[in-house]
Amino acid sequence: MQHYFGHIEGKTAYIEEQDALRAKQVKRIELHEQVEIAEGERVYLCFCKSLHPLSFEVITEISETREPPLKLTLAFSLLKGDHNELLVLKGTELGVSRFIPFVSARTVVAPKGKEDNKLLRLRKIAKEGAEQCRRSLIPEVSDYATFEEVVQKATGLRLFAYEEAAIHGRSLLDYALKGETEATLLIGPEGGFTPKEAELAIKAGFQPVSLGKRILRAETAGIAGAAILLLSSER
């Protein structure tokens, strides 16, 4: 079943013009076909009542909860190539609520400003990923931030993946089943966090955690860490 994000007016539902074009030209939606349309945290079962212009009639609200009980912010140092896109897509599928791409000391590819086409691309990927896995909400992709801004503004349970933590046996699993409702997971660049950054994070209340005895690629660490925290929160 096709899934869209739109808005509800009484018993009529609408989707954005660009989504409407895609629904008609790419997905070949048919008159009376049933779809899901999400607004806010609510999802509605609807049917297509008009193709020109495209509009839907609400049948009923779907009561099942599709968002995880843990609101997870995944903050990640910008990566090379298309790894940022992979991280946002898979994080969206897992249930991440917010992404914060940031620049740290060892970030290889830094943005030119607070917003660029690559950031807009990440937001588009978050939206399309949320549609594909039929989420109730589109995850937020924040403007680019500095490492200092991320650690100072983080709320809830604060964790950062740190390879040195593996030596001391502090596993992310130790924090996965604590009944938290909000958390921030910090993922460093390909070269990891510097000792100075680790010290700053700890002073800001972040707990250094290990994702296992093997050193993971940055994008793998983000996906694995999000999976551990979010899937554990739904048990």
Short mmCIF file of C-alpha atoms in Angstrom, two decimals:
data_model
loop_
_atom_site.label_atom_id
_atom_site.label_comp_id
_atom_site.label_asym_id
_atom_site.label_seq_id
_atom_site.Cartn_x
_atom_site.Cartn_y
_atom_site.Cartn_z
CA MET A 1 0.00 0.00 0.00
CA GLN A 2 1.30 3.45 -0.89
CA HIS A 3 2.11 5.75 2.03
CA TYR A 4 2.32 9.55 1.93
CA PHE A 5 2.66 12.51 4.26
CA GLY A 6 0.00 15.17 3.83
CA HIS A 7 -2.71 17.08 5.62
CA ILE A 8 -6.31 16.35 6.55
CA GLU A 9 -9.22 18.76 6.12
CA GLY A 10 -12.36 17.22 7.57
CA LYS A 11 -12.85 13.97 5.66
CA THR A 12 -10.58 14.97 2.77
CA ALA A 13 -6.82 14.35 2.62
CA TYR A 14 -4.26 16.02 0.38
CA ILE A 15 -0.58 15.46 -0.38
CA GLU A 16 2.04 17.88 -1.69
CA GLU A 17 2.05 18.72 -5.39
CA GLN A 18 5.37 16.97 -6.03
CA ASP A 19 4.14 13.83 -4.27
CA ALA A 20 0.89 14.00 -6.25
CA LEU A 21 2.81 14.07 -9.54
CA ARG A 22 4.90 11.10 -8.45
CA ALA A 23 1.77 9.20 -7.33
CA LYS A 24 0.16 9.66 -10.75
CA GLN A 25 3.13 9.45 -13.10
CA VAL A 26 5.41 6.95 -11.33
CA LYS A 27 3.23 4.89 -9.01
CA ARG A 28 0.23 5.01 -11.36
CA ILE A 29 -2.34 5.49 -8.62
CA GLU A 30 -5.88 4.55 -9.62
CA LEU A 31 -9.26 5.96 -8.71
CA HIS A 32 -10.64 4.38 -5.50
CA GLU A 33 -7.24 2.87 -4.66
CA GLN A 34 -6.54 2.76 -0.92
CA VAL A 35 -3.48 4.53 0.50
CA GLU A 36 -2.16 5.66 3.87
CA ILE A 37 -1.67 9.35 4.63
CA ALA A 38 0.15 10.53 7.75
CA GLU A 39 -0.26 13.89 9.44
CA GLY A 40 1.56 14.62 12.66
CA GLU A 41 1.80 11.32 14.50
CA ARG A 42 -1.48 10.03 13.09
CA VAL A 43 -1.93 7.75 10.09
CA TYR A 44 -5.19 7.50 8.14
CA LEU A 45 -6.49 4.89 5.73
CA CYS A 46 -7.87 6.74 2.71
CA PHE A 47 -9.03 6.09 -0.84
CA CYS A 48 -8.42 8.11 -3.97
CA LYS A 49 -11.63 9.99 -4.77
CA SER A 50 -10.26 12.26 -7.50
CA LEU A 51 -7.29 12.15 -9.88
CA HIS A 52 -7.61 15.69 -11.27
CA PRO A 53 -6.81 17.24 -8.87
CA LEU A 54 -5.54 14.37 -6.75
CA SER A 55 -7.42 14.08 -3.46
CA PHE A 56 -8.41 11.37 -1.02
CA GLU A 57 -11.26 10.60 1.32
CA VAL A 58 -10.50 9.45 4.84
CA ILE A 59 -11.90 6.03 5.71
CA THR A 60 -10.58 5.64 9.25
CA GLU A 61 -7.64 6.42 11.49
CA ILE A 62 -5.12 3.61 11.91
CA SER A 63 -4.63 3.07 15.63
CA GLU A 64 -1.36 1.12 15.65
CA THR A 65 1.74 2.95 16.90
CA ARG A 66 4.63 2.94 14.43
CA GLU A 67 7.09 5.24 16.17
CA PRO A 68 9.42 3.70 18.78
CA PRO A 69 8.99 4.74 22.42
CA LEU A 70 12.57 6.08 22.40
CA LYS A 71 13.10 9.41 20.64
CA LEU A 72 16.62 8.95 19.38
CA THR A 73 18.81 11.72 18.01
CA LEU A 74 21.64 10.34 15.89
CA ALA A 75 24.42 12.91 15.62
CA PHE A 76 27.12 11.94 13.13
CA SER A 77 30.28 13.52 11.83
CA LEU A 78 30.00 14.10 8.08
CA LEU A 79 31.38 11.21 6.06
CA LYS A 80 32.84 10.82 2.59
CA GLY A 81 30.89 9.80 -0.49
CA ASP A 82 27.32 8.57 -0.11
CA HIS A 83 27.80 7.19 3.41
CA ASN A 84 25.79 10.08 4.90
CA GLU A 85 22.84 9.10 2.73
CA LEU A 86 23.13 5.45 3.74
CA LEU A 87 23.21 6.40 7.41
CA VAL A 88 20.11 8.61 7.14
CA LEU A 89 18.17 6.07 5.10
CA LYS A 90 18.85 3.12 7.39
CA GLY A 91 18.45 5.24 10.51
CA THR A 92 15.05 6.36 9.24
CA GLU A 93 13.99 2.77 8.66
CA LEU A 94 15.04 1.85 12.19
CA GLY A 95 13.09 4.72 13.76
CA VAL A 96 15.57 7.55 14.42
CA SER A 97 13.68 10.76 15.25
CA ARG A 98 16.38 13.30 14.44
CA PHE A 99 19.70 13.45 12.61
CA ILE A 100 22.37 16.05 13.30
CA PRO A 101 25.25 16.09 10.80
CA PHE A 102 28.23 17.85 12.36
CA VAL A 103 31.84 18.78 11.75
CA SER A 104 34.52 17.48 14.11
CA ALA A 105 38.30 17.73 14.19
CA ARG A 106 38.83 14.74 11.90
CA THR A 107 35.94 15.35 9.52
CA VAL A 108 37.35 14.90 6.02
CA VAL A 109 34.65 16.62 3.95
CA ALA A 110 33.27 19.77 5.56
CA PRO A 111 30.26 21.76 4.24
CA LYS A 112 30.65 25.30 2.93
CA GLY A 113 27.78 26.69 5.03
CA LYS A 114 24.88 25.78 7.31
CA GLU A 115 22.87 24.33 4.43
CA ASP A 116 23.67 23.02 0.95
CA ASN A 117 22.33 20.66 -1.70
CA LYS A 118 23.77 17.65 0.12
CA LEU A 119 21.76 18.54 3.23
CA LEU A 120 18.60 18.99 1.16
CA ARG A 121 19.32 15.58 -0.34
CA LEU A 122 19.52 14.04 3.14
CA ARG A 123 16.14 15.55 4.02
CA LYS A 124 14.63 14.12 0.85
CA ILE A 125 16.06 10.70 1.69
CA ALA A 126 14.59 10.89 5.22
CA LYS A 127 11.15 11.66 3.76
CA GLU A 128 11.30 8.92 1.14
CA GLY A 129 12.60 6.43 3.69
CA ALA A 130 9.76 7.29 6.08
CA GLU A 131 7.26 6.73 3.28
CA GLN A 132 8.82 3.43 2.28
CA CYS A 133 8.70 1.99 5.81
CA ARG A 134 5.32 3.64 6.53
CA ARG A 135 6.34 5.74 9.50
CA SER A 136 4.04 8.21 11.23
CA LEU A 137 6.65 10.99 11.23
CA ILE A 138 9.43 12.19 8.95
CA PRO A 139 12.70 12.34 10.90
CA GLU A 140 14.20 15.80 11.24
CA VAL A 141 17.54 16.42 9.55
CA SER A 142 19.03 19.44 11.33
CA ASP A 143 21.31 22.06 9.85
CA TYR A 144 25.02 21.35 9.99
CA ALA A 145 26.47 21.88 13.45
CA THR A 146 29.85 21.92 15.13
CA PHE A 147 30.92 19.21 17.53
CA GLU A 148 30.76 21.71 20.40
CA GLU A 149 27.17 22.69 19.52
CA VAL A 150 26.05 19.07 19.49
CA VAL A 151 27.49 18.11 22.87
CA GLN A 152 26.31 21.30 24.58
CA LYS A 153 22.70 21.09 23.34
CA ALA A 154 22.10 17.34 23.69
CA THR A 155 19.28 16.17 25.96
CA GLY A 156 18.19 12.88 27.47
CA LEU A 157 20.53 9.92 27.80
CA ARG A 158 23.82 10.94 26.14
CA LEU A 159 26.10 8.32 24.62
CA PHE A 160 29.03 8.42 22.24
CA ALA A 161 30.62 5.54 20.39
CA TYR A 162 34.28 5.57 21.36
CA GLU A 163 36.73 2.87 20.34
CA GLU A 164 38.74 3.32 23.54
CA ALA A 165 35.66 2.24 25.53
CA ALA A 166 36.08 -1.30 24.22
CA ILE A 167 39.13 -1.69 26.43
CA HIS A 168 37.07 -1.07 29.57
CA GLY A 169 34.11 -3.22 28.53
CA ARG A 170 31.49 -0.43 28.56
CA SER A 171 29.03 -1.76 26.02
CA LEU A 172 26.13 0.08 24.44
CA LEU A 173 24.02 -2.90 25.49
CA ASP A 174 24.50 -1.82 29.11
CA TYR A 175 22.39 1.26 28.33
CA ALA A 176 19.90 -0.29 25.92
CA LEU A 177 17.19 -1.49 28.31
CA LYS A 178 16.93 1.35 30.81
CA GLY A 179 13.45 2.55 29.85
CA GLU A 180 14.69 5.91 28.57
CA THR A 181 12.34 7.99 26.42
CA GLU A 182 14.96 10.29 24.89
CA ALA A 183 18.58 9.74 23.93
CA THR A 184 21.39 11.16 21.80
CA LEU A 185 23.96 8.88 20.18
CA LEU A 186 27.12 10.54 18.93
CA ILE A 187 29.08 8.93 16.07
CA GLY A 188 32.51 10.20 15.06
CA PRO A 189 34.25 10.43 11.66
CA GLU A 190 36.37 7.82 9.91
CA GLY A 191 39.35 8.75 12.08
CA GLY A 192 37.38 8.71 15.32
CA PHE A 193 37.13 11.36 18.02
CA THR A 194 40.25 13.11 19.28
CA PRO A 195 41.10 12.75 23.00
CA LYS A 196 40.16 16.41 23.46
CA GLU A 197 36.72 15.82 21.91
CA ALA A 198 36.17 12.74 24.06
CA GLU A 199 37.04 14.77 27.16
CA LEU A 200 34.65 17.55 26.12
CA ALA A 201 31.84 15.05 25.52
CA ILE A 202 32.35 13.42 28.91
CA LYS A 203 32.26 16.82 30.63
CA ALA A 204 28.95 17.50 28.86
CA GLY A 205 27.45 14.33 30.34
CA PHE A 206 28.09 11.83 27.52
CA GLN A 207 28.91 8.23 28.40
CA PRO A 208 31.57 6.56 26.22
CA VAL A 209 30.30 3.21 24.91
CA SER A 210 31.65 0.33 22.85
CA LEU A 211 29.88 -1.33 19.93
CA GLY A 212 31.97 -4.47 20.26
CA LYS A 213 35.53 -5.71 20.08
CA ARG A 214 35.92 -4.85 16.40
CA ILE A 215 36.40 -1.32 15.08
CA LEU A 216 33.42 -0.49 12.85
CA ARG A 217 33.24 1.91 9.96
CA ALA A 218 31.52 5.15 10.96
CA GLU A 219 28.34 4.49 8.98
CA THR A 220 28.15 0.92 10.32
CA ALA A 221 28.56 2.20 13.88
CA GLY A 222 25.67 4.62 13.43
CA ILE A 223 23.34 2.00 12.02
CA ALA A 224 24.31 -0.65 14.56
CA GLY A 225 24.05 1.73 17.50
CA ALA A 226 20.63 2.98 16.43
CA ALA A 227 19.41 -0.60 15.95
CA ILE A 228 20.52 -1.66 19.42
CA LEU A 229 18.88 1.28 21.18
CA LEU A 230 15.65 1.45 19.18
CA LEU A 231 14.90 -2.25 18.92
CA SER A 232 15.63 -2.69 22.62
CA SER A 233 13.23 0.14 23.46
CA GLU A 234 10.39 -1.72 21.72
CA ARG A 235 10.79 -4.94 23.69
#
